[in-house]
Amino acid sequence: MTQPALDLVIAALERIREKNDRAPRASRTALARLEDAPVVVSLGASPSHRGSQPSNRAELLAAVRERVSACTQCAHLACSRTQTVFGVGNPDADLMFIGEAPGADEDQQGEPFVGRAGQLLTRILKAMNFAREDVYIANILKCRPDLPTGSFGNRPPTPAEMQTCRPYLVEQIDIIQPSVLVALGAVAVEGLLGTRSAMRELRGRWHTYNGIPLMITYHPAYLLRNQAPSEKRKVWEDMLQVLERLERPISERQRSYFL
Ligand code: SF4
């Protein structure tokens, strides 16, 4: 038997409001997802966390991607970009990584984390027994921060640019609903949480974003600049905490990396 999920949820929300004398809230994205999702009423055992309902996350992400690709809210970036860099990976991922902004390589290829830092992130994922396709990877900013003509390299996004683009990332997180978020570097943290602190104070412990456990660690570009095994070990210890949180098996070999 099927019934529009939205009707069921609205009825449940009405009951909560009657009992608690307060208005329950739901995001626009959540309501849009419910509108299309049929609910299968089963007399069997309750299904587990994920895979219990058919996912339309890919379609929802595609709709946001389309809006992003036409976005000109930051006129200076819309003029200078080769293309927008939306995000890549599994729309049903349990684990989502967030970086700051596309660099030159990402701007050219239209995919986040494909340059040298991205290749290091891919190696870190492999050491965690993940492929890039298993997780979801996105940046705070979807356009490459521009540079004066004739200059090379990359610049970090400004707070104003991050604030303008942040709603797209919020939608991505809202759709994917990962079990764990990882923010890579202080700029990503500032874009996501709106707070600026030293990485030594932020990394290595759990924070939360909208109820989702958030691990903060160094950006892979930092590890390329600072090749000390002690710094690699810090990032790896953060990733071990992520694996534990996801209840993934960890081998003795994995535990002893960079020791
Ligand atoms: S950075 Fe984000 S908000 Fe600004 S133009 Fe690009 S997609 Fe739009």
Short mmCIF file of C-alpha atoms and ligand atoms in Angstrom, two decimals:
data_model
loop_
_atom_site.label_atom_id
_atom_site.label_comp_id
_atom_site.label_asym_id
_atom_site.label_seq_id
_atom_site.Cartn_x
_atom_site.Cartn_y
_atom_site.Cartn_z
CA MET A 1 0.00 0.00 0.00
CA THR A 2 1.43 3.43 -0.86
CA GLN A 3 0.55 6.92 0.32
CA PRO A 4 2.24 10.29 -0.33
CA ALA A 5 4.83 10.67 2.38
CA LEU A 6 4.10 14.39 2.72
CA ASP A 7 0.53 13.71 3.91
CA LEU A 8 1.79 11.35 6.59
CA VAL A 9 4.46 13.77 7.79
CA ILE A 10 2.10 16.75 7.87
CA ALA A 11 -0.38 14.69 9.91
CA ALA A 12 2.41 13.72 12.32
CA LEU A 13 3.57 17.35 12.61
CA GLU A 14 -0.01 18.46 13.33
CA ARG A 15 -0.19 15.90 16.16
CA ILE A 16 3.11 17.19 17.62
CA ARG A 17 1.83 20.75 17.48
CA GLU A 18 -1.40 19.83 19.22
CA LYS A 19 0.41 17.97 21.99
CA ASN A 20 3.33 20.35 22.55
CA ASP A 21 1.73 23.68 21.77
CA ARG A 22 4.61 24.66 19.49
CA ALA A 23 5.10 24.77 15.74
CA PRO A 24 7.34 22.03 14.33
CA ARG A 25 9.58 23.09 11.44
CA ALA A 26 10.78 21.43 8.23
CA SER A 27 13.11 22.81 5.55
CA ARG A 28 11.90 23.51 2.00
CA THR A 29 14.28 20.84 0.67
CA ALA A 30 12.94 18.26 3.09
CA LEU A 31 9.36 19.04 2.06
CA ALA A 32 10.27 18.88 -1.63
CA ARG A 33 11.77 15.45 -1.13
CA LEU A 34 8.76 14.21 0.77
CA GLU A 35 6.37 15.47 -1.86
CA ASP A 36 7.58 12.89 -4.39
CA ALA A 37 8.46 10.07 -2.04
CA PRO A 38 5.93 7.25 -1.69
CA VAL A 39 5.95 5.45 1.65
CA VAL A 40 5.68 1.68 1.66
CA VAL A 41 3.72 0.62 4.72
CA SER A 42 5.02 -2.73 5.82
CA LEU A 43 3.98 -5.10 8.59
CA GLY A 44 7.55 -6.43 8.83
CA ALA A 45 10.44 -5.29 10.99
CA SER A 46 11.54 -1.66 10.88
CA PRO A 47 14.09 -1.04 8.17
CA SER A 48 17.53 0.28 9.14
CA HIS A 49 18.86 3.85 8.80
CA ARG A 50 19.78 4.02 5.08
CA GLY A 51 18.41 2.19 2.08
CA SER A 52 15.01 1.99 3.71
CA GLN A 53 13.40 4.24 1.09
CA PRO A 54 14.19 4.62 -2.57
CA SER A 55 16.58 7.55 -2.92
CA ASN A 56 15.92 10.49 -5.19
CA ARG A 57 18.93 12.37 -3.83
CA ALA A 58 20.66 12.27 -7.22
CA GLU A 59 17.75 14.08 -8.89
CA LEU A 60 17.53 16.65 -6.10
CA LEU A 61 21.25 17.31 -6.34
CA ALA A 62 20.99 17.61 -10.13
CA ALA A 63 18.36 20.33 -9.71
CA VAL A 64 20.62 22.30 -7.36
CA ARG A 65 23.58 21.74 -9.70
CA GLU A 66 21.59 23.27 -12.54
CA ARG A 67 20.85 26.39 -10.50
CA VAL A 68 24.50 26.65 -9.47
CA SER A 69 25.73 26.36 -13.05
CA ALA A 70 23.65 29.43 -13.99
CA CYS A 71 24.43 31.40 -10.82
CA THR A 72 25.84 34.92 -11.21
CA GLN A 73 25.37 36.19 -7.66
CA CYS A 74 29.09 36.95 -7.44
CA ALA A 75 29.38 38.77 -10.76
CA HIS A 76 33.19 38.95 -10.58
CA LEU A 77 33.48 35.15 -10.14
CA ALA A 78 30.81 34.34 -12.72
CA CYS A 79 32.89 36.34 -15.24
CA SER A 80 36.22 34.76 -14.41
CA ARG A 81 35.26 31.10 -13.89
CA THR A 82 35.68 28.46 -16.58
CA GLN A 83 32.73 26.61 -15.05
CA THR A 84 31.12 26.05 -11.67
CA VAL A 85 32.40 23.18 -9.53
CA PHE A 86 29.40 21.68 -7.79
CA GLY A 87 30.46 18.49 -6.03
CA VAL A 88 31.17 14.86 -6.75
CA GLY A 89 30.48 11.45 -5.31
CA ASN A 90 27.76 9.28 -3.92
CA PRO A 91 24.47 11.13 -3.26
CA ASP A 92 23.73 8.52 -0.58
CA ALA A 93 27.14 8.86 1.07
CA ASP A 94 27.53 8.39 4.81
CA LEU A 95 30.64 10.54 4.72
CA MET A 96 30.93 14.01 3.20
CA PHE A 97 34.08 16.14 2.88
CA ILE A 98 33.95 19.92 2.63
CA GLY A 99 36.77 22.06 1.28
CA GLU A 100 37.02 25.79 0.67
CA ALA A 101 36.92 26.60 -3.07
CA PRO A 102 37.99 25.31 -6.49
CA GLY A 103 41.56 25.99 -7.58
CA ALA A 104 42.87 26.27 -11.13
CA ASP A 105 42.72 22.49 -11.79
CA GLU A 106 39.21 22.18 -10.41
CA ASP A 107 38.04 25.19 -12.41
CA GLN A 108 39.37 23.53 -15.57
CA GLN A 109 37.96 20.06 -14.87
CA GLY A 110 34.71 21.00 -13.12
CA GLU A 111 35.36 18.62 -10.22
CA PRO A 112 36.49 19.40 -6.67
CA PHE A 113 39.81 18.13 -5.31
CA VAL A 114 41.46 16.98 -8.53
CA GLY A 115 44.78 18.87 -8.22
CA ARG A 116 47.72 17.79 -6.06
CA ALA A 117 45.79 18.33 -2.82
CA GLY A 118 42.89 16.38 -4.29
CA GLN A 119 45.14 13.49 -5.21
CA LEU A 120 46.35 13.41 -1.62
CA LEU A 121 42.74 13.39 -0.41
CA THR A 122 42.08 10.43 -2.71
CA ARG A 123 45.06 8.61 -1.13
CA ILE A 124 43.76 9.36 2.36
CA LEU A 125 40.36 7.96 1.33
CA LYS A 126 42.02 4.84 -0.05
CA ALA A 127 43.85 4.33 3.25
CA MET A 128 40.42 4.53 4.92
CA ASN A 129 39.18 1.84 2.48
CA PHE A 130 36.98 4.29 0.59
CA ALA A 131 36.93 5.14 -3.09
CA ARG A 132 36.13 8.70 -4.14
CA GLU A 133 32.83 7.35 -5.47
CA ASP A 134 31.86 6.13 -1.98
CA VAL A 135 31.90 9.56 -0.34
CA TYR A 136 30.67 13.01 -1.37
CA ILE A 137 33.08 15.90 -1.84
CA ALA A 138 32.07 19.57 -2.13
CA ASN A 139 33.42 23.04 -1.46
CA ILE A 140 31.94 26.04 0.31
CA LEU A 141 32.41 28.08 -2.88
CA LYS A 142 31.33 26.73 -6.26
CA CYS A 143 33.40 29.16 -8.35
CA ARG A 144 37.13 29.65 -8.38
CA PRO A 145 38.16 32.83 -6.51
CA ASP A 146 39.45 35.20 -9.18
CA LEU A 147 42.95 36.67 -9.34
CA PRO A 148 44.33 39.81 -10.97
CA THR A 149 45.18 39.26 -14.65
CA GLY A 150 48.61 37.73 -15.07
CA SER A 151 48.79 36.27 -11.53
CA PHE A 152 49.13 32.60 -10.78
CA GLY A 153 48.09 30.34 -7.93
CA ASN A 154 44.89 30.43 -5.92
CA ARG A 155 43.45 32.73 -3.30
CA PRO A 156 41.12 31.83 -0.42
CA PRO A 157 37.49 32.91 -0.74
CA THR A 158 36.42 36.05 1.12
CA PRO A 159 33.86 35.84 3.96
CA ALA A 160 31.35 37.69 1.72
CA GLU A 161 31.82 35.20 -1.15
CA MET A 162 31.40 32.27 1.24
CA GLN A 163 28.28 33.74 2.75
CA THR A 164 26.77 34.24 -0.70
CA CYS A 165 27.49 30.70 -1.87
CA ARG A 166 26.91 28.85 1.42
CA PRO A 167 23.17 28.19 0.86
CA TYR A 168 24.05 25.82 -2.00
CA LEU A 169 26.25 23.75 0.31
CA VAL A 170 23.52 23.77 2.95
CA GLU A 171 21.15 22.32 0.34
CA GLN A 172 23.70 19.66 -0.62
CA ILE A 173 24.11 18.59 3.02
CA ASP A 174 20.37 18.69 3.56
CA ILE A 175 19.80 16.37 0.59
CA ILE A 176 22.67 13.95 1.25
CA GLN A 177 22.20 13.83 5.03
CA PRO A 178 25.58 12.23 5.69
CA SER A 179 26.24 10.50 9.00
CA VAL A 180 29.55 12.33 9.34
CA LEU A 181 30.95 15.57 7.91
CA VAL A 182 34.63 16.39 7.60
CA ALA A 183 35.70 20.02 7.14
CA LEU A 184 39.13 20.42 5.56
CA GLY A 185 40.95 23.47 6.87
CA ALA A 186 40.10 26.67 8.75
CA VAL A 187 38.53 28.42 5.75
CA ALA A 188 36.05 25.58 5.24
CA VAL A 189 35.20 25.75 8.95
CA GLU A 190 34.64 29.49 8.71
CA GLY A 191 32.40 29.02 5.69
CA LEU A 192 30.40 26.26 7.32
CA LEU A 193 30.15 27.37 10.95
CA GLY A 194 30.87 31.08 10.61
CA THR A 195 33.63 30.87 13.23
CA ARG A 196 37.32 31.53 12.79
CA SER A 197 39.82 29.81 15.09
CA ALA A 198 43.27 28.29 14.90
CA MET A 199 43.28 24.79 13.45
CA ARG A 200 45.23 23.46 16.45
CA GLU A 201 42.21 24.35 18.60
CA LEU A 202 39.61 23.02 16.16
CA ARG A 203 40.98 19.77 14.78
CA GLY A 204 40.93 16.35 16.35
CA ARG A 205 37.64 16.62 18.20
CA TRP A 206 33.98 16.38 17.35
CA HIS A 207 31.86 19.40 16.56
CA THR A 208 28.34 19.42 15.13
CA TYR A 209 26.71 21.05 12.17
CA ASN A 210 22.92 20.96 12.26
CA GLY A 211 23.00 17.83 14.42
CA ILE A 212 25.51 16.03 12.16
CA PRO A 213 28.85 15.04 13.76
CA LEU A 214 31.58 17.20 12.23
CA MET A 215 35.29 16.37 12.32
CA ILE A 216 37.70 19.17 11.52
CA THR A 217 41.12 18.36 10.13
CA TYR A 218 43.90 19.99 8.12
CA HIS A 219 43.40 20.67 4.42
CA PRO A 220 45.48 18.24 2.29
CA ALA A 221 47.28 21.30 0.84
CA TYR A 222 48.68 21.90 4.34
CA LEU A 223 50.16 18.39 4.33
CA LEU A 224 51.76 19.10 0.95
CA ARG A 225 53.42 22.18 2.45
CA ASN A 226 54.34 20.47 5.71
CA GLN A 227 55.49 16.91 5.09
CA ALA A 228 56.36 16.12 8.73
CA PRO A 229 55.13 12.62 9.69
CA SER A 230 53.73 14.12 12.91
CA GLU A 231 51.33 16.33 10.89
CA LYS A 232 50.29 13.42 8.67
CA ARG A 233 49.66 11.40 11.80
CA LYS A 234 47.36 14.14 13.17
CA VAL A 235 45.20 14.01 10.05
CA TRP A 236 45.22 10.24 10.15
CA GLU A 237 44.15 10.21 13.81
CA ASP A 238 41.22 12.45 12.83
CA MET A 239 40.31 9.98 10.08
CA LEU A 240 40.53 7.07 12.54
CA GLN A 241 37.98 8.88 14.68
CA VAL A 242 35.77 9.25 11.59
CA LEU A 243 36.06 5.51 10.85
CA GLU A 244 35.16 4.70 14.45
CA ARG A 245 32.15 7.01 14.30
CA LEU A 246 31.01 5.30 11.09
CA GLU A 247 31.55 1.92 12.80
CA ARG A 248 33.91 0.82 10.01
CA PRO A 249 36.44 -1.93 10.75
CA ILE A 250 39.97 -0.66 11.45
CA SER A 251 42.96 -2.97 10.99
CA GLU A 252 46.08 -2.89 13.15
CA ARG A 253 48.00 -1.74 10.07
CA GLN A 254 45.65 1.21 9.68
CA ARG A 255 46.02 2.11 13.36
CA SER A 256 49.81 2.27 13.10
CA TYR A 257 50.12 4.50 9.99
CA PHE A 258 52.66 7.32 10.47
CA LEU A 259 53.72 6.08 13.92
S1 SF4 B 1 30.51 31.49 -5.91
FE1 SF4 B 1 28.51 30.57 -5.59
S2 SF4 B 1 27.10 32.28 -5.23
FE2 SF4 B 1 28.97 33.12 -6.21
S3 SF4 B 1 28.53 33.08 -8.43
FE3 SF4 B 1 29.58 31.16 -7.92
S4 SF4 B 1 27.91 29.70 -7.57
FE4 SF4 B 1 27.02 31.76 -7.44
#
